[in-house]
Amino acid sequence: MTALANEIRRRRTFAIISHPDAGKTTLTERLLVAGGAIQLAGNVRAKGERRRTRSDWMAIERDRGISVVTSVMTFEYKDCVFNLLDTPGHEDFSEDTYRTLTAVDSAVMVIDAAKGIEARTRKLFEICRLRDIPIITFINKMDREAQDPFALLDEVANTLALDTAPVTWPVGRAADFIGTYDLRLQEYRLTQQVPESDPRMQGVAEELELVRAALPEFEVEGFMEGHLTPVFFGAAIKDIGVTDLLDALSAFGPPPRAQPADTRIVSAEEETATALVFKIQANMDPNHRDRIAFARVCSGKIVRGMRMKQARTGKQIPLHAPQFFFARDRQLAEEAFAGDVVGIPNHGTLRIGDTLTEEEGLNFTGVPYFAPEILRRVQIKDAMKAKKLKQALQELAEEGVVQLFRPRDGSQPIVGVVGVLQLDVLMARLANEYGVPITFDQTPFSLARWVSGEKAALEKFIDAQRSAMADDVDGDPVFLASSAFMMRRTAELSPDITFRDVKDMHADAVSA
Ligand code: G4P
């Protein structure tokens, strides 16, 4: 194996999905500690000076006690390099969450042992499934009153239509929970020594017989295909089951996968470097208008100082000061391999969905924009600031904070979001960073769909529907409908037009 392939194969890039309060933060902290936490980019519950100085709009986070910003945490454990991409922990969805999940190779689903599958877990799970992302289940809080493990496994299997195979089994319950038995390695990991005559040990021996007789054995293939989830039991707060999880990710967690592009599929171990921008974060420092583009390295390796080509425009992007989130003792690293995430400072050149290559002209697919579920008209409080607003909305839309629709009839811009929290973020950032306070009005529209078709047919459609047409942030046409009924009706009457609820910048090229 080449040195490059070796580096790439030891990458494990994953996210944790859960319902609020299930223990994601606690588990994240424990994983970082177990891995000797190399560097935190963004912070897990960091309360220090650094966080306070980061940006005003983070006030929303503090006020609500939530984390709006997706961050990347890198640590080493045994032979593997782990990249943990944090997804926002609040109830609300944002497109960032979806897009973060497009940048991982696996997901850990944390479930509260007392509550089982909750609403948000389910929704996030569905996104993972849509993308065939292998999922590992971690049943947390086994140190409390919990549901029976067999019942929990059944619940996961039934609600998510997923095969479940326990990899560990809990020893003792609630206050007596003292560790796990690893079915794969056939060994106990206990927090205290107990004799075999201990009732907990006898209990687990009986249960294990039942487990072996009644439940499927874990097999890697089903896991990789995304239809079987290995299940672990633990209590993050007591550090039980955390290393089980890391050991499993090291042993059979998926290494960086191949990434589909418009012209071909790019294997992670190719020599030449490619990367895909899945997130933009701006104004981390209010004094600079810099943005950081977060890009997943899809193949090869990226080295500080190299130039990459932005496929969309052909522009050369110098990587003078990329942030590599792999750095021991906070020293900057010099290189990043497929599976890693790099942060590239820029002034708005890089967009979500952008592909970077060394030379080849190819565009990765699969970083989508979703049709927003909520539409609002932006009302400016100070008409003198209309021009500033226009620029600010464009910038924030490029960053992915909201989607922007400019009505063709010249009326006030409309913004679209997947979750309402995005509206709060937009309002706060417009006021704090751009000095443009706004309010939101209802719009007559409730649905947005990207439309495409043959040139003449499309022009005809746009002309006929002018009052319901808008341009999105890239200037692509969007049809706005007042109701699902109107949308269906219009679609029926326009058979030569395609209506899409997901915009994938380059997916058309693949099917064409
Ligand atoms: P989240 O990020 O998924 O929202 O969950 P978080 O880790 O913040 O955990 C939510 C609550 O559950 C916290 O308690 C946390 O201490 C507790 N918790 C997490 N893991 C375990 C576990 O394995 N066992 C038990 N018994 N509790 C666990 P809190 O009181 O809401 O917050 P705090 O006062 O501890 O900060």
Coordinates of C-alpha atoms and ligand atoms in Angstrom, one line a residue:
M1 CA 0.0 0.0 0.0
T2 CA 1.3 3.5 -0.8
A3 CA 1.9 6.0 2.0
L4 CA -1.0 8.1 0.6
A5 CA -3.4 5.2 0.6
N6 CA -2.3 4.3 4.1
E7 CA -3.1 7.8 5.4
I8 CA -6.4 7.9 3.7
R9 CA -7.6 4.5 4.9
R10 CA -7.0 5.5 8.5
R11 CA -9.4 8.4 8.3
R12 CA -12.8 8.1 9.9
T13 CA -15.0 11.1 9.2
F14 CA -18.3 11.0 11.0
A15 CA -21.1 13.0 12.7
I16 CA -23.2 12.4 15.7
I17 CA -27.0 12.6 15.3
S18 CA -29.4 12.7 18.1
H19 CA -32.5 14.3 19.6
P20 CA -31.6 17.2 22.0
D21 CA -30.6 16.0 25.5
A22 CA -29.8 12.4 24.4
G23 CA -26.2 13.1 25.3
K24 CA -24.5 14.2 22.1
T25 CA -22.4 16.9 23.8
T26 CA -21.4 14.6 26.6
L27 CA -20.4 11.8 24.2
T28 CA -18.5 14.3 22.0
E29 CA -16.5 15.5 25.0
R30 CA -15.7 11.9 26.1
L31 CA -14.7 10.9 22.6
L32 CA -12.3 13.9 22.5
V33 CA -10.8 13.0 25.8
A34 CA -10.4 9.4 24.8
G35 CA -8.7 10.6 21.7
G36 CA -6.5 13.0 23.6
A37 CA -8.3 15.9 21.9
I38 CA -5.9 17.4 19.5
Q39 CA -7.6 20.6 18.6
L40 CA -11.1 22.0 18.8
A41 CA -12.2 24.1 15.8
G42 CA -15.2 25.7 17.2
N43 CA -15.9 24.6 20.7
V44 CA -17.7 22.0 22.6
R45 CA -19.2 24.0 25.4
A46 CA -16.2 26.2 25.5
K47 CA -16.9 29.2 27.6
G48 CA -13.5 30.8 27.4
E49 CA -12.4 34.1 26.1
R50 CA -11.9 32.8 22.6
R51 CA -15.5 32.1 22.2
R52 CA -16.6 35.4 23.6
T53 CA -14.5 37.2 21.1
R54 CA -15.6 35.3 18.1
S55 CA -18.6 37.1 16.9
D56 CA -21.6 39.0 18.0
W57 CA -24.1 36.9 16.3
M58 CA -23.0 34.0 18.5
A59 CA -25.1 35.9 21.1
I60 CA -28.0 33.9 19.7
E61 CA -26.2 30.8 20.6
R62 CA -25.5 31.9 24.1
D63 CA -29.0 33.2 24.7
R64 CA -30.6 30.1 23.6
G65 CA -28.0 27.7 24.8
I66 CA -27.6 26.1 21.5
S67 CA -24.8 25.7 19.0
V68 CA -25.6 27.1 15.6
V69 CA -22.2 26.7 14.2
T70 CA -21.0 23.5 12.7
S71 CA -17.5 22.7 13.7
V72 CA -14.9 20.1 13.0
M73 CA -13.0 18.3 15.7
T74 CA -10.0 16.1 14.8
F75 CA -8.4 13.6 17.1
E76 CA -6.2 10.5 16.9
Y77 CA -7.1 7.2 18.5
K78 CA -5.1 4.0 18.1
D79 CA -4.2 3.9 14.4
C80 CA -7.0 6.1 13.1
V81 CA -7.5 9.8 12.5
F82 CA -11.0 10.8 13.5
N83 CA -12.8 13.9 12.0
L84 CA -15.9 14.5 14.0
L85 CA -18.2 17.0 12.2
D86 CA -20.5 18.6 14.7
T87 CA -24.1 19.2 13.6
P88 CA -26.2 21.8 15.3
G89 CA -27.8 20.5 18.4
H90 CA -31.0 22.5 18.5
E91 CA -34.4 21.3 17.6
D92 CA -34.6 23.2 14.5
F93 CA -33.2 22.1 11.2
S94 CA -31.0 24.1 9.1
E95 CA -29.6 23.3 5.7
D96 CA -26.2 23.2 7.4
T97 CA -27.2 20.0 9.2
Y98 CA -28.1 18.4 5.9
R99 CA -25.0 19.5 4.2
T100 CA -22.8 18.4 7.0
L101 CA -24.2 14.9 6.6
T102 CA -23.2 15.0 3.0
A103 CA -19.5 15.3 4.1
V104 CA -19.3 12.3 6.5
D105 CA -18.7 8.6 5.9
S106 CA -20.7 7.4 8.8
A107 CA -22.9 8.6 11.6
V108 CA -23.3 7.7 15.3
M109 CA -26.9 7.8 16.3
V110 CA -27.3 8.5 20.1
I111 CA -30.5 7.4 21.7
D112 CA -31.6 8.0 25.2
A113 CA -32.2 4.6 26.8
A114 CA -35.3 5.8 28.6
K115 CA -36.9 7.6 25.6
G116 CA -36.0 5.5 22.6
I117 CA -36.2 7.0 19.1
E118 CA -37.3 10.6 19.2
A119 CA -38.6 12.9 16.5
R120 CA -35.3 14.6 15.6
T121 CA -33.3 11.4 15.6
R122 CA -35.8 10.0 13.2
K123 CA -35.6 12.9 10.8
L124 CA -31.8 12.9 10.8
F125 CA -31.7 9.2 10.4
E126 CA -33.9 9.5 7.3
I127 CA -31.3 11.9 5.7
C128 CA -28.6 9.4 6.5
R129 CA -30.6 6.7 4.9
L130 CA -31.3 8.7 1.8
R131 CA -27.6 8.8 1.3
D132 CA -26.9 5.3 2.5
I133 CA -24.6 6.6 5.3
P134 CA -23.7 3.7 7.6
I135 CA -25.1 4.2 11.0
I136 CA -23.8 3.1 14.4
T137 CA -26.3 3.2 17.3
F138 CA -25.2 4.2 20.7
I139 CA -27.8 3.7 23.4
N140 CA -26.9 6.2 26.1
K141 CA -27.8 6.8 29.7
M142 CA -27.9 3.1 30.6
D143 CA -27.0 4.2 34.1
R144 CA -30.5 5.4 34.6
E145 CA -33.9 3.8 34.6
A146 CA -34.0 2.5 31.0
Q147 CA -36.1 0.5 28.7
D148 CA -35.2 -3.1 28.3
P149 CA -32.3 -3.6 25.8
F150 CA -34.3 -6.1 23.8
A151 CA -37.2 -3.7 23.6
L152 CA -34.8 -0.9 22.5
L153 CA -33.4 -3.0 19.8
D154 CA -36.9 -3.9 18.6
E155 CA -37.9 -0.2 18.6
V156 CA -34.9 0.8 16.5
A157 CA -35.6 -2.1 14.1
N158 CA -39.3 -1.4 13.8
T159 CA -39.4 2.4 13.7
L160 CA -36.4 2.8 11.4
A161 CA -36.8 -0.3 9.3
L162 CA -33.2 -1.2 10.0
D163 CA -31.6 -4.5 11.0
T164 CA -30.0 -4.2 14.4
A165 CA -27.1 -6.3 15.7
P166 CA -25.8 -5.7 19.2
V167 CA -22.0 -5.5 19.3
T168 CA -21.9 -4.9 23.1
W169 CA -24.4 -5.8 25.8
P170 CA -25.0 -3.9 29.1
V171 CA -23.8 -5.5 32.3
G172 CA -26.2 -4.4 35.2
R173 CA -28.8 -1.8 34.9
A174 CA -29.4 1.7 36.2
A175 CA -27.3 2.4 39.2
D176 CA -25.9 -1.0 38.9
F177 CA -24.7 -0.5 35.3
I178 CA -21.0 -1.4 35.5
G179 CA -19.9 -1.9 31.9
T180 CA -20.3 -3.9 28.7
Y181 CA -19.7 -7.3 27.2
D182 CA -18.2 -7.1 23.7
L183 CA -19.9 -9.9 21.6
R184 CA -17.4 -9.5 18.8
L185 CA -14.2 -9.6 20.9
Q186 CA -15.9 -11.8 23.6
E187 CA -14.6 -9.8 26.5
Y188 CA -15.9 -7.8 29.4
R189 CA -15.1 -4.1 29.9
L190 CA -16.2 -3.3 33.5
T191 CA -15.6 -0.3 35.7
Q192 CA -15.1 -2.6 38.7
Q193 CA -14.1 -6.1 39.4
V194 CA -17.0 -8.4 40.3
P195 CA -17.0 -12.1 41.0
E196 CA -18.8 -14.4 38.6
S197 CA -21.3 -15.1 41.3
D198 CA -22.4 -11.5 41.2
P199 CA -26.1 -11.4 40.2
R200 CA -25.2 -8.9 37.4
M201 CA -22.8 -11.3 35.9
Q202 CA -25.3 -14.2 36.1
G203 CA -28.0 -12.0 34.6
V204 CA -25.8 -11.0 31.7
A205 CA -24.8 -14.6 31.0
E206 CA -28.5 -15.6 30.6
E207 CA -29.2 -12.6 28.4
L208 CA -26.2 -13.3 26.2
E209 CA -27.6 -16.8 25.5
L210 CA -30.8 -15.2 24.4
V211 CA -29.0 -12.6 22.4
R212 CA -27.0 -15.2 20.5
A213 CA -30.0 -17.3 19.9
A214 CA -32.5 -14.6 18.9
L215 CA -30.6 -11.6 17.4
P216 CA -28.6 -11.3 14.2
E217 CA -24.9 -11.2 14.4
F218 CA -23.1 -8.1 13.3
E219 CA -21.8 -8.3 9.7
V220 CA -19.8 -5.5 8.1
E221 CA -21.4 -5.8 4.7
G222 CA -24.9 -5.0 5.8
F223 CA -23.5 -2.1 7.9
M224 CA -21.6 -0.6 4.9
E225 CA -24.7 -0.8 2.7
G226 CA -26.6 1.1 5.4
H227 CA -29.3 -1.5 6.2
L228 CA -27.8 -2.9 9.4
T229 CA -26.8 -0.9 12.4
P230 CA -24.4 -2.2 15.0
V231 CA -25.7 -1.3 18.5
F232 CA -23.6 -0.2 21.5
F233 CA -24.8 0.4 25.1
G234 CA -23.2 2.9 27.4
A235 CA -23.4 5.9 29.7
A236 CA -21.3 8.7 28.2
I237 CA -21.3 10.6 31.5
K238 CA -19.6 7.7 33.2
D239 CA -17.4 6.9 30.3
I240 CA -18.9 3.5 29.8
G241 CA -19.1 2.3 26.2
V242 CA -17.1 5.2 24.8
T243 CA -14.0 3.3 23.9
D244 CA -16.2 0.4 22.6
L245 CA -17.5 2.9 20.1
L246 CA -14.0 4.2 19.1
D247 CA -12.6 0.7 18.8
A248 CA -15.5 -0.3 16.6
L249 CA -15.0 2.8 14.4
S250 CA -11.3 2.0 14.1
A251 CA -12.0 -1.7 13.3
F252 CA -14.9 -1.4 10.9
G253 CA -15.9 2.3 10.5
P254 CA -15.9 3.3 6.8
P255 CA -12.8 5.0 5.5
P256 CA -13.3 7.9 3.0
R257 CA -15.6 6.8 0.2
A258 CA -15.6 7.5 -3.5
Q259 CA -17.4 10.7 -4.5
P260 CA -19.6 10.9 -7.6
A261 CA -18.9 13.8 -10.0
D262 CA -20.5 14.9 -13.2
T263 CA -18.0 13.2 -15.4
R264 CA -16.9 10.2 -13.3
I265 CA -16.6 8.8 -9.8
V266 CA -13.6 9.9 -7.9
S267 CA -11.9 7.4 -5.7
A268 CA -10.5 8.7 -2.4
E269 CA -7.1 7.2 -3.0
E270 CA -6.4 8.9 -6.3
E271 CA -3.1 10.7 -6.3
T272 CA -4.4 14.1 -7.4
A273 CA -6.3 16.2 -4.9
T274 CA -10.0 17.2 -5.1
A275 CA -12.2 18.9 -2.5
L276 CA -15.8 19.8 -2.1
V277 CA -17.1 22.9 -0.3
F278 CA -20.1 21.9 1.9
K279 CA -20.3 24.8 4.3
I280 CA -19.4 28.5 4.4
Q281 CA -19.0 30.4 7.6
A282 CA -18.6 34.1 7.5
N283 CA -17.6 36.9 9.8
M284 CA -16.2 34.8 12.5
D285 CA -14.4 37.9 13.4
P286 CA -16.7 41.0 12.9
N287 CA -13.7 43.2 12.0
H288 CA -12.9 41.2 8.9
R289 CA -15.4 40.3 6.2
D290 CA -13.5 37.0 5.6
R291 CA -15.3 33.8 5.1
I292 CA -14.1 30.4 5.8
A293 CA -15.2 27.8 3.2
F294 CA -15.2 24.3 4.8
A295 CA -14.2 21.7 2.2
R296 CA -14.0 18.0 2.5
V297 CA -10.9 16.6 0.8
C298 CA -12.4 14.0 -1.5
S299 CA -9.2 12.5 -3.0
G300 CA -5.4 12.7 -2.6
K301 CA -3.9 15.3 -0.3
I302 CA -3.8 19.0 0.0
V303 CA -0.7 20.8 1.1
R304 CA -0.3 24.3 2.4
G305 CA 0.7 26.7 -0.4
M306 CA -0.7 24.7 -3.3
R307 CA -3.2 26.2 -5.8
M308 CA -6.4 24.6 -6.7
K309 CA -8.8 25.2 -9.5
Q310 CA -12.4 26.2 -8.8
A311 CA -14.2 24.1 -11.3
R312 CA -17.3 26.4 -11.6
T313 CA -15.2 29.4 -12.7
G314 CA -11.8 28.0 -13.7
K315 CA -10.2 30.4 -11.2
Q316 CA -7.1 29.5 -9.4
I317 CA -7.5 29.5 -5.6
P318 CA -4.2 29.8 -3.7
L319 CA -4.2 27.8 -0.4
H320 CA -2.0 30.2 1.4
A321 CA -3.5 29.8 4.8
P322 CA -5.9 26.9 4.8
Q323 CA -6.9 25.8 8.3
F324 CA -6.1 22.1 8.7
F325 CA -8.1 20.7 11.5
F326 CA -5.5 18.2 12.3
A327 CA -2.9 19.7 14.6
R328 CA -1.3 18.3 17.7
D329 CA -1.1 20.8 20.4
R330 CA -2.8 23.4 18.2
Q331 CA 0.2 23.6 15.9
L332 CA -0.9 24.1 12.3
A333 CA -0.6 21.1 10.2
E334 CA 0.8 21.2 6.7
E335 CA -1.3 18.7 4.9
A336 CA -4.8 17.2 4.8
F337 CA -5.8 13.9 3.2
A338 CA -9.0 12.6 1.7
G339 CA -11.6 12.4 4.4
D340 CA -10.2 15.5 6.2
V341 CA -11.8 18.9 6.3
V342 CA -10.0 22.1 5.5
G343 CA -11.1 25.6 6.1
I344 CA -10.2 28.0 3.3
P345 CA -10.3 31.7 4.0
N346 CA -11.7 33.7 1.1
H347 CA -13.6 36.8 0.3
G348 CA -16.7 35.2 -1.2
T349 CA -15.2 33.4 -4.1
L350 CA -16.0 30.0 -2.8
R351 CA -19.6 28.8 -2.7
I352 CA -21.4 25.9 -1.2
G353 CA -21.2 23.0 -3.7
D354 CA -18.0 24.2 -5.3
T355 CA -15.5 21.6 -6.4
L356 CA -11.7 22.2 -6.2
T357 CA -9.3 20.2 -8.3
E358 CA -5.7 20.3 -9.3
E359 CA -6.4 20.5 -13.0
E360 CA -9.3 18.3 -14.1
G361 CA -12.6 19.9 -14.9
L362 CA -15.1 18.0 -12.8
N363 CA -17.9 18.9 -10.5
F364 CA -19.0 16.9 -7.5
T365 CA -22.6 16.2 -7.1
G366 CA -24.6 15.7 -3.9
V367 CA -24.4 18.9 -2.0
P368 CA -27.9 20.1 -2.4
Y369 CA -30.1 23.1 -1.7
F370 CA -33.5 22.0 -0.4
A371 CA -36.7 23.7 -1.3
P372 CA -37.4 25.8 1.8
E373 CA -40.5 25.0 3.8
I374 CA -40.9 28.6 5.1
L375 CA -41.0 31.7 2.9
R376 CA -40.9 35.3 4.2
R377 CA -40.8 38.7 2.6
V378 CA -38.0 40.9 3.9
Q379 CA -39.1 44.4 4.9
I380 CA -36.4 46.9 5.4
K381 CA -36.8 49.4 8.2
D382 CA -34.7 52.1 6.7
A383 CA -35.3 52.6 2.9
M384 CA -31.9 54.3 2.6
K385 CA -30.3 51.0 3.2
A386 CA -31.9 49.1 0.3
K387 CA -28.7 48.7 -1.6
K388 CA -26.8 47.5 1.5
L389 CA -29.6 45.0 2.2
K390 CA -29.3 43.7 -1.4
Q391 CA -25.6 43.0 -1.0
A392 CA -26.0 41.6 2.5
L393 CA -28.7 39.2 1.5
Q394 CA -26.6 38.0 -1.5
E395 CA -23.6 37.4 0.8
L396 CA -25.6 35.6 3.5
A397 CA -27.4 33.5 0.9
E398 CA -24.1 32.5 -0.7
E399 CA -23.0 31.5 2.8
G400 CA -26.1 29.3 3.1
V401 CA -27.7 31.2 6.0
V402 CA -31.0 31.4 4.1
Q403 CA -32.1 31.0 0.5
L404 CA -32.8 34.1 -1.4
F405 CA -35.4 34.6 -4.1
R406 CA -35.6 37.8 -6.0
P407 CA -39.1 38.2 -7.5
R408 CA -39.1 38.9 -11.2
D409 CA -41.7 41.6 -10.7
G410 CA -39.2 43.7 -8.7
S411 CA -41.0 43.4 -5.4
Q412 CA -39.1 43.0 -2.1
P413 CA -36.9 40.0 -1.8
I414 CA -38.2 36.7 -0.3
V415 CA -36.1 34.5 1.8
G416 CA -36.7 30.8 2.3
V417 CA -35.6 28.5 5.2
V418 CA -35.9 25.0 6.2
G419 CA -36.1 25.8 9.9
V420 CA -37.4 29.0 11.6
L421 CA -34.2 29.5 13.6
Q422 CA -32.5 30.4 10.3
L423 CA -34.8 33.5 10.2
D424 CA -33.6 34.6 13.7
V425 CA -30.0 34.2 12.6
L426 CA -30.6 36.2 9.4
M427 CA -32.3 39.0 11.3
A428 CA -29.5 39.2 14.0
R429 CA -26.7 39.1 11.5
L430 CA -28.2 41.7 9.2
A431 CA -28.6 44.0 12.2
N432 CA -25.2 43.3 13.9
E433 CA -22.9 42.7 11.0
Y434 CA -24.4 44.9 8.3
G435 CA -26.3 47.5 10.3
V436 CA -29.5 46.8 8.4
P437 CA -32.4 46.0 10.7
I438 CA -35.3 44.2 9.0
T439 CA -38.6 42.6 9.8
F440 CA -40.4 39.8 8.0
D441 CA -43.8 39.8 6.3
Q442 CA -45.9 36.9 5.2
T443 CA -45.9 36.2 1.5
P444 CA -48.7 34.8 -0.6
F445 CA -46.4 31.9 -1.4
S446 CA -45.8 28.8 0.6
L447 CA -43.8 26.6 -1.8
A448 CA -40.8 27.1 -4.0
R449 CA -39.6 24.8 -6.8
W450 CA -36.7 25.1 -9.1
V451 CA -37.9 24.9 -12.7
S452 CA -36.0 23.7 -15.8
G453 CA -36.9 22.7 -19.3
E454 CA -36.0 23.3 -22.9
K455 CA -35.0 26.9 -23.5
A456 CA -38.1 28.0 -25.5
A457 CA -40.5 26.2 -23.2
L458 CA -38.9 27.5 -20.1
E459 CA -39.0 31.1 -21.4
K460 CA -42.7 30.7 -22.3
F461 CA -43.4 29.4 -18.8
I462 CA -41.5 32.2 -17.1
D463 CA -43.3 34.8 -19.1
A464 CA -46.7 33.3 -18.4
Q465 CA -46.0 33.0 -14.6
R466 CA -44.1 36.2 -14.2
S467 CA -45.8 37.2 -11.0
A468 CA -44.8 33.9 -9.4
M469 CA -41.3 33.7 -10.7
A470 CA -38.1 34.6 -8.8
D471 CA -34.3 34.1 -9.3
D472 CA -32.3 32.3 -6.7
V473 CA -28.8 33.3 -5.5
D474 CA -27.2 31.9 -8.6
G475 CA -29.8 33.4 -10.9
D476 CA -31.6 30.1 -11.5
P477 CA -35.4 30.4 -12.0
V478 CA -37.7 29.4 -9.2
F479 CA -41.5 29.1 -9.3
L480 CA -43.4 30.1 -6.2
A481 CA -46.8 28.7 -5.5
S482 CA -49.4 29.7 -2.9
S483 CA -50.3 26.1 -2.1
A484 CA -49.6 22.5 -2.8
F485 CA -52.7 22.5 -4.9
M486 CA -51.6 25.4 -7.0
M487 CA -48.2 23.7 -7.4
R488 CA -49.7 20.5 -8.6
R489 CA -52.1 22.3 -10.9
T490 CA -49.3 24.3 -12.5
A491 CA -47.2 21.2 -13.0
E492 CA -50.1 19.4 -14.6
L493 CA -50.6 22.3 -17.0
S494 CA -46.9 22.5 -17.8
P495 CA -45.8 19.0 -18.8
D496 CA -42.7 20.2 -20.5
I497 CA -41.3 21.9 -17.3
T498 CA -39.5 20.0 -14.6
F499 CA -40.2 21.1 -11.0
R500 CA -37.6 20.2 -8.4
D501 CA -37.6 20.4 -4.6
V502 CA -33.9 19.8 -4.4
K503 CA -31.3 21.7 -6.3
D504 CA -28.1 19.9 -6.8
M505 CA -25.8 22.3 -8.6
H506 CA -24.3 19.7 -10.9
A507 CA -26.6 16.7 -10.8
D508 CA -28.2 17.7 -14.1
A509 CA -25.0 17.1 -15.8
V510 CA -24.9 13.5 -14.6
S511 CA -28.4 12.6 -15.8
A512 CA -27.9 14.5 -19.1
Ligands
G4P1 P1 -27.3 16.9 23.9 O1 -25.9 17.4 23.5 O2 -27.7 15.7 23.1 O3 -28.3 17.9 24.0 O4 -27.1 16.3 25.4 P2 -26.1 16.6 26.6 O5 -24.8 15.9 26.3 O6 -26.0 18.0 26.8 O7 -26.8 15.8 27.8 C1 -28.1 16.2 28.2 C2 -28.2 15.8 29.7 O8 -28.0 14.4 29.9 C3 -27.1 16.5 30.5 O9 -27.7 16.7 31.8 C4 -26.1 15.4 30.6 O10 -25.3 15.5 31.8 C5 -27.0 14.2 30.7 N1 -26.3 12.9 30.3 C6 -25.6 12.8 29.2 N2 -25.1 11.5 29.1 C7 -25.6 10.9 30.2 C8 -25.4 9.5 30.7 O11 -24.8 8.7 30.1 N3 -26.1 9.3 31.9 C9 -26.8 10.2 32.5 N4 -27.4 9.8 33.6 N5 -27.0 11.5 32.1 C10 -26.3 11.8 30.9 P3 -28.2 18.1 32.2 O12 -28.6 18.0 33.7 O13 -29.3 18.6 31.3 O14 -27.0 19.1 32.0 P4 -25.7 19.3 32.9 O15 -26.2 20.0 34.0 O16 -25.2 18.0 33.2 O17 -24.8 20.1 32.0

